[in-house]
Tab-separated table of C-alpha atoms and ligand atoms in Angstrom:
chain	number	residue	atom	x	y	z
A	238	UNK	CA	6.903	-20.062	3.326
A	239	UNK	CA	5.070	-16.772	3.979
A	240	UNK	CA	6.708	-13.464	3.179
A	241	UNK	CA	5.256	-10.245	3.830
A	242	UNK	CA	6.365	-6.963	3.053
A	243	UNK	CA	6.906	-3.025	3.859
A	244	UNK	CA	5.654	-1.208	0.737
A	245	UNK	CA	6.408	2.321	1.706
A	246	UNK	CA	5.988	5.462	-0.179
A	247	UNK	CA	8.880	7.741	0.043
A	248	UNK	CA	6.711	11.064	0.118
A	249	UNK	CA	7.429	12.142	4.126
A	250	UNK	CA	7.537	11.425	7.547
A	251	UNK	CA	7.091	8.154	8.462
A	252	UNK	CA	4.102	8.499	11.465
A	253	UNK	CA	3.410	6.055	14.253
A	254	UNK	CA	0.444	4.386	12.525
A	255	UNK	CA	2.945	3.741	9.650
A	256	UNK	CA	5.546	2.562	12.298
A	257	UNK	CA	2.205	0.200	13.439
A	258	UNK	CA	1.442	-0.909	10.418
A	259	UNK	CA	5.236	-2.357	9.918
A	260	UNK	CA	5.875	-3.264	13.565
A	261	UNK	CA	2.235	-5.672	12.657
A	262	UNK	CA	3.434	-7.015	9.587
A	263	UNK	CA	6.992	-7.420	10.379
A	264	UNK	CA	5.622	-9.746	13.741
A	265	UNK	CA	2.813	-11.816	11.446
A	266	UNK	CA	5.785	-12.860	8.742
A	267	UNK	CA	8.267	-13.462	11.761
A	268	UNK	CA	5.885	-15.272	14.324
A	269	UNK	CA	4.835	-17.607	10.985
A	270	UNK	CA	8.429	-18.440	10.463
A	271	UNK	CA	8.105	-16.223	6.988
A	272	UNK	CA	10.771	-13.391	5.855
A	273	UNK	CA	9.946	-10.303	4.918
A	274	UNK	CA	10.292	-7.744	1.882
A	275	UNK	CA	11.216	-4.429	1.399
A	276	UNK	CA	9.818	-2.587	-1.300
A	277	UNK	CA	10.012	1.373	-2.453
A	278	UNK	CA	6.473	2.512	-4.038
A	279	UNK	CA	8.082	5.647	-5.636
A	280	UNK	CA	6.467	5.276	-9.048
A	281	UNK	CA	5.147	9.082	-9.021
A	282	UNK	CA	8.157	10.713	-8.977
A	283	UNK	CA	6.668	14.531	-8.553
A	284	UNK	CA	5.564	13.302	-5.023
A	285	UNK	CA	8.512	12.202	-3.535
A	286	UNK	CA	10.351	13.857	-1.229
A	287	UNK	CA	14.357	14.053	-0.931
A	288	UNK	CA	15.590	12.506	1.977
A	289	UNK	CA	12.289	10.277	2.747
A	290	UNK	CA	14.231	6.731	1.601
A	291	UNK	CA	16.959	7.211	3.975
A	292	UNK	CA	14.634	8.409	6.795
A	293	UNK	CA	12.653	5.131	6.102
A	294	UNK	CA	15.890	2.764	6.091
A	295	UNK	CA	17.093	4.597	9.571
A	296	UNK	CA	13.067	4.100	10.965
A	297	UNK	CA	12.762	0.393	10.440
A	298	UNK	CA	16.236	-0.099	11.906
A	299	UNK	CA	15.962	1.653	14.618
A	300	UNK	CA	12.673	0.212	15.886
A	301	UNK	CA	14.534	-3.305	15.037
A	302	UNK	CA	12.371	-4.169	11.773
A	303	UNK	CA	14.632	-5.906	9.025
A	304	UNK	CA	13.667	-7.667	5.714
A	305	UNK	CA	15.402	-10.107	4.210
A	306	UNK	CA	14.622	-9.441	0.802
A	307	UNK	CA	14.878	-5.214	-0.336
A	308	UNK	CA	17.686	-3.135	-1.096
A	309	UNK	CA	20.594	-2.805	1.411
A	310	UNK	CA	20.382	0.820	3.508
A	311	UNK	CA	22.992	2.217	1.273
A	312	UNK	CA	21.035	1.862	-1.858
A	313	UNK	CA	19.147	4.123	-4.425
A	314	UNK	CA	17.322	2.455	-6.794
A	315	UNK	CA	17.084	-1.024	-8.292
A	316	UNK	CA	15.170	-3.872	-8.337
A	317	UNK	CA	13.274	-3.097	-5.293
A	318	UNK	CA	12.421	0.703	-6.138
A	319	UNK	CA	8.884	0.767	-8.317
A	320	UNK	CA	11.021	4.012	-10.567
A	321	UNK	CA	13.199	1.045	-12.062
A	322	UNK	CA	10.884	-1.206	-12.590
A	323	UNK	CA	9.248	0.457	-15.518
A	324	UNK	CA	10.289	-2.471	-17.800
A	325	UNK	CA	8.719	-5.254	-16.076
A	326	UNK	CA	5.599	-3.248	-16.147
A	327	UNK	CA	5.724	-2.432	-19.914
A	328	UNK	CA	6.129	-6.226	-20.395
A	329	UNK	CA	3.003	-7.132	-18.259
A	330	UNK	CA	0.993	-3.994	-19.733
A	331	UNK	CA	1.818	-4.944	-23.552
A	332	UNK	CA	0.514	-8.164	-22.823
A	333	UNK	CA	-2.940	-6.837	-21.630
A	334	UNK	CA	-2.587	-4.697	-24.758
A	335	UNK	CA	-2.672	-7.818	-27.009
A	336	UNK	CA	-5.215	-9.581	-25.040
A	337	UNK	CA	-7.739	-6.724	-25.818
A	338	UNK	CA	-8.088	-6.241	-21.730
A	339	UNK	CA	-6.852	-2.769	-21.908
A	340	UNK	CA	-8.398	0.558	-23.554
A	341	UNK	CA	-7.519	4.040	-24.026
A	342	UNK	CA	-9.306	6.557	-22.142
A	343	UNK	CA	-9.613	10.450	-22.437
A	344	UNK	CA	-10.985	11.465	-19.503
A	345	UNK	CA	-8.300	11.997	-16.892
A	346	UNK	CA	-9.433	14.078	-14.055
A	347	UNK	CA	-9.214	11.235	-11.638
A	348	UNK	CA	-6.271	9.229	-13.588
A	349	UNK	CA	-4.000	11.315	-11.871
A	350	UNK	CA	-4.534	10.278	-8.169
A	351	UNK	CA	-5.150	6.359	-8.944
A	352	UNK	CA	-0.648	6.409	-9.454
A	353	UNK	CA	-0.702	6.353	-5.358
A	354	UNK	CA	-2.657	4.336	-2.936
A	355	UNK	CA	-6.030	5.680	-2.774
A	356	UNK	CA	-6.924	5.842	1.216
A	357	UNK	CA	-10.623	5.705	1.482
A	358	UNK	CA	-11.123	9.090	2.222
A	359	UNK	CA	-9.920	9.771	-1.682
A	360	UNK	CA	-11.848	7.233	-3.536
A	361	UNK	CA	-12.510	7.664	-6.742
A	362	UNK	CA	-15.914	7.388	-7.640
A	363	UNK	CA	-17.301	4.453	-9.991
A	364	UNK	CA	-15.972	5.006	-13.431
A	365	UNK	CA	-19.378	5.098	-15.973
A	366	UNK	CA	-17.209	3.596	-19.119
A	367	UNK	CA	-17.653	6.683	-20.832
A	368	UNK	CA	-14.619	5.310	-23.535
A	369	UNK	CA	-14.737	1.890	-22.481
A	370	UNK	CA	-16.504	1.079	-26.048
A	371	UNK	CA	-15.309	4.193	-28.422
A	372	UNK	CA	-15.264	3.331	-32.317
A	373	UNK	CA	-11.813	2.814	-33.792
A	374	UNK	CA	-12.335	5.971	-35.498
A	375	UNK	CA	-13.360	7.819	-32.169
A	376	UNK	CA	-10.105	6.834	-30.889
A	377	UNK	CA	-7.785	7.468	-33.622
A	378	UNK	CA	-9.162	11.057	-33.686
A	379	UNK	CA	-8.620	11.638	-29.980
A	380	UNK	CA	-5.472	10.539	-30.090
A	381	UNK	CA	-4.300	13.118	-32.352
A	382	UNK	CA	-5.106	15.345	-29.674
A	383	UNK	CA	-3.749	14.366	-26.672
A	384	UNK	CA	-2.046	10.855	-25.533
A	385	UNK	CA	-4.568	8.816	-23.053
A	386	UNK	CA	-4.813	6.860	-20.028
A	387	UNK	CA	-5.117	3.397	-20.114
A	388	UNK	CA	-8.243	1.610	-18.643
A	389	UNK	CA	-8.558	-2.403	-17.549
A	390	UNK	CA	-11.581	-3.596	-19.030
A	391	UNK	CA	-12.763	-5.875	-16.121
A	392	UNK	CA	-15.151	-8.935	-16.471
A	393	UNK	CA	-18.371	-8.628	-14.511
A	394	UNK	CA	-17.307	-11.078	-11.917
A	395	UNK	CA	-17.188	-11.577	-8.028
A	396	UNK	CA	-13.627	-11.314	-6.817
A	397	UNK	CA	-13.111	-13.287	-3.629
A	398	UNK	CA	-10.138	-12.807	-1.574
A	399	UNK	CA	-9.112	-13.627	1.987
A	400	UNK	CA	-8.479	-11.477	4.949
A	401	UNK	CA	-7.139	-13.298	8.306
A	402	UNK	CA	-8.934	-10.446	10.468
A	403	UNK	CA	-12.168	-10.422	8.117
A	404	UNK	CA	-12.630	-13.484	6.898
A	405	UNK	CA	-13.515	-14.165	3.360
A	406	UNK	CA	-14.582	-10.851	1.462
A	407	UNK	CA	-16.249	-10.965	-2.042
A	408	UNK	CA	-16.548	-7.748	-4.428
A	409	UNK	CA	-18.753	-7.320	-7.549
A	410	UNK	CA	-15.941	-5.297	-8.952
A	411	UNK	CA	-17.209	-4.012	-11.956
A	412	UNK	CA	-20.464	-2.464	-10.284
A	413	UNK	CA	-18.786	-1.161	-7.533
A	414	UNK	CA	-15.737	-0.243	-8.676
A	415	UNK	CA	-15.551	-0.119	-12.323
A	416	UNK	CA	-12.696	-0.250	-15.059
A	417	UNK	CA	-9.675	1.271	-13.868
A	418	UNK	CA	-6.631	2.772	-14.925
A	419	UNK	CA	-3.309	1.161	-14.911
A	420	UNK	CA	-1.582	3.505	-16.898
A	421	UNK	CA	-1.718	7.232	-16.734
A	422	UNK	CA	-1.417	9.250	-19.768
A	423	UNK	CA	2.539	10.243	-19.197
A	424	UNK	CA	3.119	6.762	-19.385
A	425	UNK	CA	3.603	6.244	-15.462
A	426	UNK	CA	1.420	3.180	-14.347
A	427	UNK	CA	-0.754	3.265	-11.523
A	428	UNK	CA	-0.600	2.354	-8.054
A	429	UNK	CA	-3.132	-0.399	-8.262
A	430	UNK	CA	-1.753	-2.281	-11.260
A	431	UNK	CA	2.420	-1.895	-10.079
A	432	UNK	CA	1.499	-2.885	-6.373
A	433	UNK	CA	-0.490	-5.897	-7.344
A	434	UNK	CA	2.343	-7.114	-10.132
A	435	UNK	CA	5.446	-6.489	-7.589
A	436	UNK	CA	3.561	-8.389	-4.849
A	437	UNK	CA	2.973	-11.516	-7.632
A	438	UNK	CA	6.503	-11.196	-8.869
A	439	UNK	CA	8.221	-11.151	-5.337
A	440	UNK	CA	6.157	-14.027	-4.222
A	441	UNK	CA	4.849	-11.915	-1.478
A	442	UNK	CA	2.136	-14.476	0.329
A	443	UNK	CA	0.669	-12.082	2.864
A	444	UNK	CA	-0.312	-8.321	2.456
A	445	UNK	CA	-0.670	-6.326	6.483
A	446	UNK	CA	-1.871	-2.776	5.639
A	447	UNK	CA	-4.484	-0.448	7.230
A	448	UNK	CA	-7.630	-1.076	6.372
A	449	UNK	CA	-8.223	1.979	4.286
A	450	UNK	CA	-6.644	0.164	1.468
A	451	UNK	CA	-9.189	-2.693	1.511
A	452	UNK	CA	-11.021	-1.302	-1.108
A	453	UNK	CA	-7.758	-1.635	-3.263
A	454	UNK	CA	-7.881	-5.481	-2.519
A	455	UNK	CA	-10.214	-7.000	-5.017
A	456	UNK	CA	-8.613	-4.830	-8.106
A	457	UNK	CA	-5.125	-6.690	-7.070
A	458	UNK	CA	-5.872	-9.846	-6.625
A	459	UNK	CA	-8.232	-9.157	-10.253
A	460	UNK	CA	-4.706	-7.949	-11.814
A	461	UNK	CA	-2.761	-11.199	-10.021
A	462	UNK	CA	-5.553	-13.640	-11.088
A	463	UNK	CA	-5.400	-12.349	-14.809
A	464	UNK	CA	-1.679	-13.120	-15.331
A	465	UNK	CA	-2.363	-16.771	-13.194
A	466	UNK	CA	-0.566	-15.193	-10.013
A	467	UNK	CA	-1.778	-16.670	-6.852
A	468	UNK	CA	-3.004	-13.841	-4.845
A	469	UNK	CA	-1.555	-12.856	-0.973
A	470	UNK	CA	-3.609	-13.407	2.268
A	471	UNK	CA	-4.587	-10.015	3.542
A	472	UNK	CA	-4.530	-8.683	6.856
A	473	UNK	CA	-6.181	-5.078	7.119
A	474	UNK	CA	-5.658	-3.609	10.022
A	475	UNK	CA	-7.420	-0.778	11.679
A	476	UNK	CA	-6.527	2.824	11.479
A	477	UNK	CA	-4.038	4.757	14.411
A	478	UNK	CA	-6.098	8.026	14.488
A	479	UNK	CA	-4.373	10.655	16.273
A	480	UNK	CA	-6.075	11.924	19.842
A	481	UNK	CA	-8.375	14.114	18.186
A	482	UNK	CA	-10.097	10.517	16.267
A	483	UNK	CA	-8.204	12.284	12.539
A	484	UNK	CA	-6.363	10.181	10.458
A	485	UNK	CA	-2.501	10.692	10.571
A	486	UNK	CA	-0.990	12.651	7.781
A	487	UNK	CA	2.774	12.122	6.625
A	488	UNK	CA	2.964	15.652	6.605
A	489	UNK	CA	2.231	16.252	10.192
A	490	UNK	CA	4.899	15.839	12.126
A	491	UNK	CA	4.034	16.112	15.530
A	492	UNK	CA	3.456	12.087	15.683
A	493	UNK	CA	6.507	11.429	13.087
A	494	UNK	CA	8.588	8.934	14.026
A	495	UNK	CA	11.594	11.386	13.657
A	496	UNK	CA	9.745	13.349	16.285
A	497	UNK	CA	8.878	10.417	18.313
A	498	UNK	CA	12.990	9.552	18.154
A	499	UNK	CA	13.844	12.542	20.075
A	500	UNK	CA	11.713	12.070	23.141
A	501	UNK	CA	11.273	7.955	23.398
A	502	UNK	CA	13.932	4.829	22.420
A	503	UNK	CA	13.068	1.843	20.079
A	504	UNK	CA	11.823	-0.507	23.099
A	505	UNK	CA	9.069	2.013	24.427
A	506	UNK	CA	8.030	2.763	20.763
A	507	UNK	CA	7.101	-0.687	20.210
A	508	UNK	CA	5.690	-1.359	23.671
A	509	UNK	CA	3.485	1.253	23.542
A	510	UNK	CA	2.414	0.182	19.504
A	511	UNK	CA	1.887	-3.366	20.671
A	512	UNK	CA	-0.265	-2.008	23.829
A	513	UNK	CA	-2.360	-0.151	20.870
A	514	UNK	CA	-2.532	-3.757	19.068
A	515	UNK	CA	-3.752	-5.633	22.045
A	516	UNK	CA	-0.446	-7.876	22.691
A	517	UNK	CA	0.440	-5.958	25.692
A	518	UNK	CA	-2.030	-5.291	28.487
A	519	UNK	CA	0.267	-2.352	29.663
A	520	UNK	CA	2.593	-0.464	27.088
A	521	UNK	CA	6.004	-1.642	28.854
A	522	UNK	CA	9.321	-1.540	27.066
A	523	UNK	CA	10.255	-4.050	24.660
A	524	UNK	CA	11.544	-5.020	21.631
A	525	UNK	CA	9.825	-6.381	18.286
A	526	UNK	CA	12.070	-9.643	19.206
A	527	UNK	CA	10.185	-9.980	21.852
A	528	UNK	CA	6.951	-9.552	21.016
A	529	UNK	CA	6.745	-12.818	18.955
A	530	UNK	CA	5.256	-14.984	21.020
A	531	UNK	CA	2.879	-12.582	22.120
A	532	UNK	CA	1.559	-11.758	18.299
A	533	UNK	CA	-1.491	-13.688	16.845
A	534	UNK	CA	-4.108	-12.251	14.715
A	535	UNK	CA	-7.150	-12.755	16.430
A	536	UNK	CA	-5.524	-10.053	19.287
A	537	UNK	CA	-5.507	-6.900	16.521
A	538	UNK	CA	-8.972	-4.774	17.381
A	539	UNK	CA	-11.406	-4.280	14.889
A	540	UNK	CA	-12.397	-1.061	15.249
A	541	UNK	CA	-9.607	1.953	14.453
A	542	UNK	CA	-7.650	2.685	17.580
A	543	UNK	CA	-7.555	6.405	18.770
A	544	UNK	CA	-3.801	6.908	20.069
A	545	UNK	CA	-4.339	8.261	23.689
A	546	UNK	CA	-2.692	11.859	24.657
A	547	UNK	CA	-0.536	10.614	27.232
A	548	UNK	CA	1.146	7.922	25.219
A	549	UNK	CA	3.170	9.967	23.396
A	550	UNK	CA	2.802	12.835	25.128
A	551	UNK	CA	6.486	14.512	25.097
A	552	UNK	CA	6.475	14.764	21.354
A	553	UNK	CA	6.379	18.121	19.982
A	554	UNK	CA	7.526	19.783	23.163
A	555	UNK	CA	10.743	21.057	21.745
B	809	LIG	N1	2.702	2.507	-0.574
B	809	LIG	C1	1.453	2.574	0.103
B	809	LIG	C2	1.523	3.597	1.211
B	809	LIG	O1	2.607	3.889	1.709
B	809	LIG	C3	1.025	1.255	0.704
B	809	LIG	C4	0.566	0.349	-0.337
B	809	LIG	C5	0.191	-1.027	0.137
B	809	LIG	O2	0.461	-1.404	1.287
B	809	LIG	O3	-0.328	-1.747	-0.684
B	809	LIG	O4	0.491	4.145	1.552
């Protein structure tokens, strides 16, 4: 059966190209007969903001999006919050450990932002393997100074993995992306290494996400294929830029969809996203119900959609 999944980060506003992105994945599990999951990605703790869970559970809701798998709207914390799930992570990690696949590293400038999703605009550069082959010695007297980061030593191989927009996409992942870090030298592990084991363990069989992720794809499915995980179908969608063509920023909230609550209701919300998506030739009122038959894959544009003024024009009018 194919289950998909909300993976939000709980470090704002919720914005209508979020709201797209789970309206879209939401319809692909649903119109495929598939359930979906709801997942917290609140591993970096510093980053989160109070309030931004709740906000979440009351967003999906209201625009009619439920999952049949995630914590129940009154919850904080458990299985389905990355912060608890520290434990499962160690397990997988210390296994690497063993296997010789991981290695310490010293040089943590860019550790830092690899904990959250890195949208393409903040991609880290390829790493050179400055410690990927330090002595024994070298390491033991670096350690005494300051605790590392932990590095996945990848095999110089092709990762191929399959996108229902894009077809099939192949990476040479160790010359274009290099070794990268799982863990970061606190201790808290990385965004690329939690998402990729959480999507394994919950049997997740289809990933919908913009497509400034895609570059995060072939490290996954690397991390799913090394513990024997079968890795998800992906479905990258393009970007909702806001009318001036920028990317949308949680921390803007003139397109939030707490803003967008006060002026418009649920059915218009989702008219108008589907009308963005192609499933509607006119944005009319409707609900995500409804949109099922209407939702196939080979609709979704290919090119990042630039949200027109007048859409949601009222918002930020007081
Ligand atoms: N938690 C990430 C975000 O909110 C999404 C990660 C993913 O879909 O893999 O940006």
């Amino acid at each position: 059966m194919v289950k998909g999944r909300f993976a939000p980060t709980p470090s704002g506003n919720m914005h209508v190209g979020n709201a797209l992105c789970y309206l879209l994945a939401w319809l692909s599990a649903r119109s495929q007969g598939g359930g979906v999951v709801l997942r917290f990605e609140d591993t970096d703790l510093m980053r989160m903001r109070p309030g931004a869970v709740e906000q979440t559970f009351s967003d999906l809701l209201w625009l009619g999006l439920d999952w049949d798998e995630g914590p129940a709207p009154d919850e904080r914390g458990g299985a389905y919050f990355q912060s608890c799930r520290t434990e499962i992570y160690d397990k997988y990690f210390d296994e690497l450990r063993v296997r010789g696949m991981v290695y310490p590293c010293f040089c943590s400038r860019r550790d830092v932002r690899l904990v959250s999703a890195p949208h393409e605009s903040d991609r880290a550069a390829v790493y050179p393997g400055s410690c990927r082959d330090l002595s024994p010695q070298e390491v033991a007297e670096r350690m005494k100074k300051r605790a590392p980061a932990w590095r996945l030593r990848l095999g110089d191989e092709t990762v191929v993995f399959r996108d229902r927009i894009r077809g099939a996409l192949s990476c040479e992942i160790l010359r274009e992306y290099g070794d990268f870090p799982i863990r970061r030298a606190d201790g808290v592990y990385c965004y690329q290494f939690t998402v990729a084991l959480d999507d394994a363990l919950m049997g997740v069989t289809e990933v919908l996400r913009s497509r400034d992720l895609i570059s995060s794809s072939p490290w996954q499915v690397y991390v799913q294929r090394l513990f024997g995980f079968e890795p998800p179908v992906f479905v990258h969608i393009p970007l909702l830029l806001d009318p001036d063509g920028q990317r949308m920023a949680k921390r803007d909230f003139s397109l939030s969809l707490r803003e967008v609550r006060r002026h418009y209701s649920a059915e218009e919300v989702v008219g108008a996203l589907a009308y963005l998506a192609g499933l509607l030739d006119e944005p009319h009122p409707c609900t995500a119900e409804e949109l099922l038959p209407h939702y196939a894959p080979e609709k979704l544009p290919r090119e990042d959609i630039v949200l027109p003024r007048a859409l949601f024009a009222r918002c930020g009018e007081g």
